[in-house]
XYZ file of C-alpha atoms in Angstrom:
245
model
C 0.082 -0.082 -0.289
C 2.213 2.844 -1.461
C 1.606 6.253 0.120
C 3.992 8.979 -0.632
C 5.008 11.389 2.112
C 2.778 14.316 1.669
C 5.347 16.756 3.254
C 7.675 16.143 0.547
C 5.596 14.778 -2.303
C 2.953 16.868 -4.370
C 1.378 13.392 -5.442
C -1.530 12.133 -7.226
C -2.589 8.320 -8.520
C -3.374 8.531 -11.708
C -5.737 5.060 -11.138
C -2.378 2.952 -9.900
C 0.188 5.413 -11.753
C 1.545 7.518 -9.150
C 2.519 11.109 -10.314
C 5.222 12.480 -7.414
C 6.520 15.679 -7.889
C 8.657 17.252 -5.020
C 7.430 20.363 -2.780
C 10.563 22.125 -4.336
C 9.149 21.804 -8.041
C 6.658 24.880 -9.431
C 2.785 24.598 -8.402
C 1.120 22.777 -10.220
C 3.719 20.576 -11.751
C 1.989 17.179 -10.670
C -1.439 18.523 -11.739
C 0.352 19.144 -15.455
C 2.132 15.704 -15.473
C -1.135 13.933 -14.358
C -3.078 15.722 -17.319
C -0.512 14.509 -19.784
C -0.396 10.863 -18.189
C -4.515 10.266 -18.582
C -3.913 11.722 -21.833
C -1.954 9.239 -23.642
C -1.782 6.139 -21.059
C -4.967 3.909 -21.032
C -6.392 3.377 -17.618
C -6.268 -0.453 -18.220
C -1.989 0.046 -18.445
C -2.086 2.605 -15.347
C -3.681 0.499 -12.985
C -0.751 -2.077 -14.235
C 1.643 0.314 -12.400
C 0.343 -0.179 -8.945
C 0.651 -4.413 -9.080
C 4.490 -3.962 -9.703
C 6.605 -6.245 -8.074
C 9.946 -4.711 -7.372
C 12.963 -7.101 -7.994
C 15.276 -8.163 -4.804
C 17.454 -5.394 -3.838
C 15.689 -2.273 -5.552
C 13.216 -0.102 -3.774
C 9.866 -1.058 -2.569
C 6.524 0.151 -3.619
C 4.651 0.258 -7.174
C 6.266 1.908 -10.789
C 6.065 5.194 -10.560
C 6.762 8.945 -11.748
C 9.010 11.372 -9.959
C 9.615 14.707 -10.862
C 12.809 16.570 -9.692
C 13.445 19.894 -8.868
C 16.202 20.491 -11.280
C 16.930 24.100 -10.549
C 18.161 23.152 -7.149
C 19.578 19.602 -8.258
C 17.628 17.707 -6.271
C 18.571 14.495 -5.820
C 16.254 11.197 -5.503
C 18.189 10.306 -2.770
C 16.758 13.090 -0.781
C 13.282 11.426 -1.115
C 11.963 9.392 1.607
C 11.164 6.449 -0.167
C 14.156 5.917 -1.846
C 17.616 4.589 -1.234
C 20.118 7.707 0.146
C 22.606 6.969 -2.236
C 20.738 7.625 -5.433
C 22.399 10.553 -6.763
C 19.887 10.620 -9.536
C 17.951 14.280 -10.513
C 16.083 13.318 -13.641
C 16.304 11.568 -17.168
C 16.401 7.867 -16.148
C 14.303 5.101 -15.179
C 15.578 3.239 -12.835
C 13.356 0.407 -11.264
C 11.071 1.138 -9.637
C 10.758 5.497 -10.723
C 11.112 7.077 -14.173
C 12.556 10.447 -13.307
C 12.184 13.699 -14.996
C 12.315 17.001 -13.760
C 9.948 20.247 -13.208
C 11.517 22.120 -16.482
C 10.462 19.424 -18.806
C 6.657 19.045 -17.322
C 6.617 22.756 -17.800
C 8.091 22.680 -21.063
C 7.222 20.344 -23.643
C 7.489 16.674 -22.068
C 9.875 14.977 -24.212
C 11.996 13.478 -21.289
C 9.049 12.309 -19.397
C 7.411 11.297 -23.066
C 10.919 8.656 -23.333
C 11.279 7.437 -18.848
C 7.821 7.427 -18.672
C 7.999 4.624 -21.715
C 10.938 2.754 -20.534
C 8.746 2.289 -17.091
C 5.923 0.894 -19.229
C 8.108 -1.204 -21.093
C 9.107 -3.116 -17.775
C 5.368 -2.866 -16.547
C 3.648 -4.541 -19.669
C 6.378 -7.317 -19.713
C 5.871 -8.246 -16.055
C 2.227 -7.452 -15.511
C 0.533 -8.211 -18.836
C 2.430 -10.755 -21.179
C 6.818 -11.198 -21.161
C 6.386 -11.646 -25.196
C 5.835 -7.951 -25.422
C 9.415 -7.729 -25.159
C 10.236 -10.150 -28.269
C 7.072 -8.648 -30.129
C 9.034 -5.199 -29.759
C 12.215 -6.554 -30.855
C 10.728 -7.871 -34.062
C 9.225 -4.346 -34.968
C 12.579 -2.603 -33.807
C 14.569 -5.050 -35.932
C 12.796 -4.480 -39.045
C 12.935 -1.015 -38.939
C 16.444 -1.125 -38.436
C 17.130 -2.934 -41.385
C 14.834 -0.615 -43.432
C 17.446 1.933 -42.014
C 14.228 4.236 -40.992
C 15.797 5.879 -38.500
C 19.753 5.965 -39.645
C 22.455 6.403 -36.075
C 19.030 8.466 -34.079
C 18.839 7.239 -30.337
C 16.103 4.792 -31.566
C 18.480 3.084 -33.790
C 20.070 2.102 -30.695
C 18.463 -0.610 -29.318
C 14.846 -1.913 -28.521
C 14.734 -0.226 -25.437
C 15.477 3.179 -26.898
C 13.598 2.576 -29.641
C 10.261 2.091 -28.103
C 11.434 5.401 -25.921
C 12.216 7.783 -28.668
C 9.116 7.015 -30.737
C 6.391 7.541 -28.157
C 7.916 10.746 -28.545
C 6.494 10.688 -31.912
C 3.224 9.533 -30.617
C 2.900 11.857 -28.210
C 3.437 15.112 -30.880
C 7.303 15.982 -29.529
C 9.807 14.259 -31.809
C 11.388 17.588 -32.724
C 11.986 18.176 -29.136
C 14.170 14.878 -28.436
C 16.874 13.170 -29.856
C 15.969 12.582 -33.408
C 17.491 16.000 -34.696
C 20.942 15.370 -33.369
C 21.042 11.653 -34.935
C 23.769 10.482 -32.670
C 25.913 13.054 -30.797
C 28.491 10.535 -29.341
C 29.675 8.905 -32.870
C 30.228 13.000 -34.075
C 32.080 13.461 -31.099
C 34.155 10.015 -31.243
C 37.763 10.284 -32.734
C 36.124 6.916 -35.001
C 33.375 8.488 -35.534
C 31.308 5.277 -33.387
C 29.942 5.285 -30.316
C 29.254 2.574 -27.451
C 25.949 0.933 -29.306
C 26.796 -1.903 -31.316
C 23.801 -1.345 -33.326
C 25.445 2.121 -34.661
C 28.775 0.493 -35.767
C 26.421 -0.936 -38.789
C 26.413 2.368 -40.255
C 28.883 4.698 -41.544
C 30.657 6.877 -39.150
C 29.835 10.311 -37.911
C 26.437 11.596 -36.121
C 24.372 10.845 -39.234
C 21.808 13.657 -38.771
C 18.299 12.734 -40.349
C 15.617 14.945 -41.948
C 14.482 16.789 -38.587
C 11.648 17.641 -40.501
C 10.366 13.860 -41.107
C 10.698 13.216 -37.070
C 8.056 15.323 -35.254
C 4.269 14.098 -34.642
C 2.352 10.709 -34.881
C 1.460 11.391 -38.873
C 5.445 11.050 -39.064
C 5.667 7.871 -37.238
C 2.552 6.258 -39.496
C 4.515 7.334 -42.915
C 8.050 6.651 -41.993
C 7.715 3.334 -39.487
C 4.167 1.871 -40.272
C 4.576 -1.376 -38.390
C 5.153 0.233 -35.116
C 2.288 2.593 -35.461
C -0.330 -0.329 -35.969
C 1.571 -1.661 -33.031
C 1.307 1.043 -30.566
C -2.509 1.344 -32.158
C -3.156 -1.607 -29.708
C -1.962 0.200 -26.538
C -2.232 3.650 -26.448
C -4.801 6.677 -26.761
C -4.464 8.083 -30.094
C -4.747 12.542 -30.008
C -4.308 14.530 -32.943
C -1.022 15.611 -33.976
C -1.463 19.215 -33.118
C -2.841 18.241 -29.590
C 0.730 19.074 -27.587
C 1.955 16.562 -25.248
C 1.975 19.269 -22.251
C -1.229 21.481 -22.793
């Protein structure tokens, strides 16, 4: 029975998916994030978050979303429900928490879309069907073979593929990692980064045409297989609907 500490969090239970904004975040942060969550994530999926079973050695509680205050470099370890040595601020999903920051919620929500998707991925595999992992892997391998994303972060592996394509589904692809290609490959002396899959591509950042990756219609055009697959799990909103309203 998870109950966020009200002295530390402004928290909203989105029918199973807890949105926990620390009290240092600007007023209204949790409510704004909750509207996003309820807009895109079906209630059937949100309920599964509450049933999440954390592996041995990880913090207790359901899979949840935590919003830290980046202005004060607030770390996860300051929270009463998380280990003291966690120095995470934002932009990571560390079981059982997806982290983002107040600035992302105030602005466009691309980090939220990415990290929340990592959490959704884990929840669906554990609580609904382990085959979810392999079904998505097949879709990813198809897109990689067709060179849909070049060296975008979406091409790194099936986990980042899922997280990045969801920024398109949520109409914030132009604010995510798509426009830059792979910055690590671009900065590397060899032209390649640590992602094994990127070694199958030419050296350098390989920046794509940024106009190709902005919203859900772009995803339907460029990667129709995954678009069709996503329709079975997530709500569809018009391309003109911003992730953060």
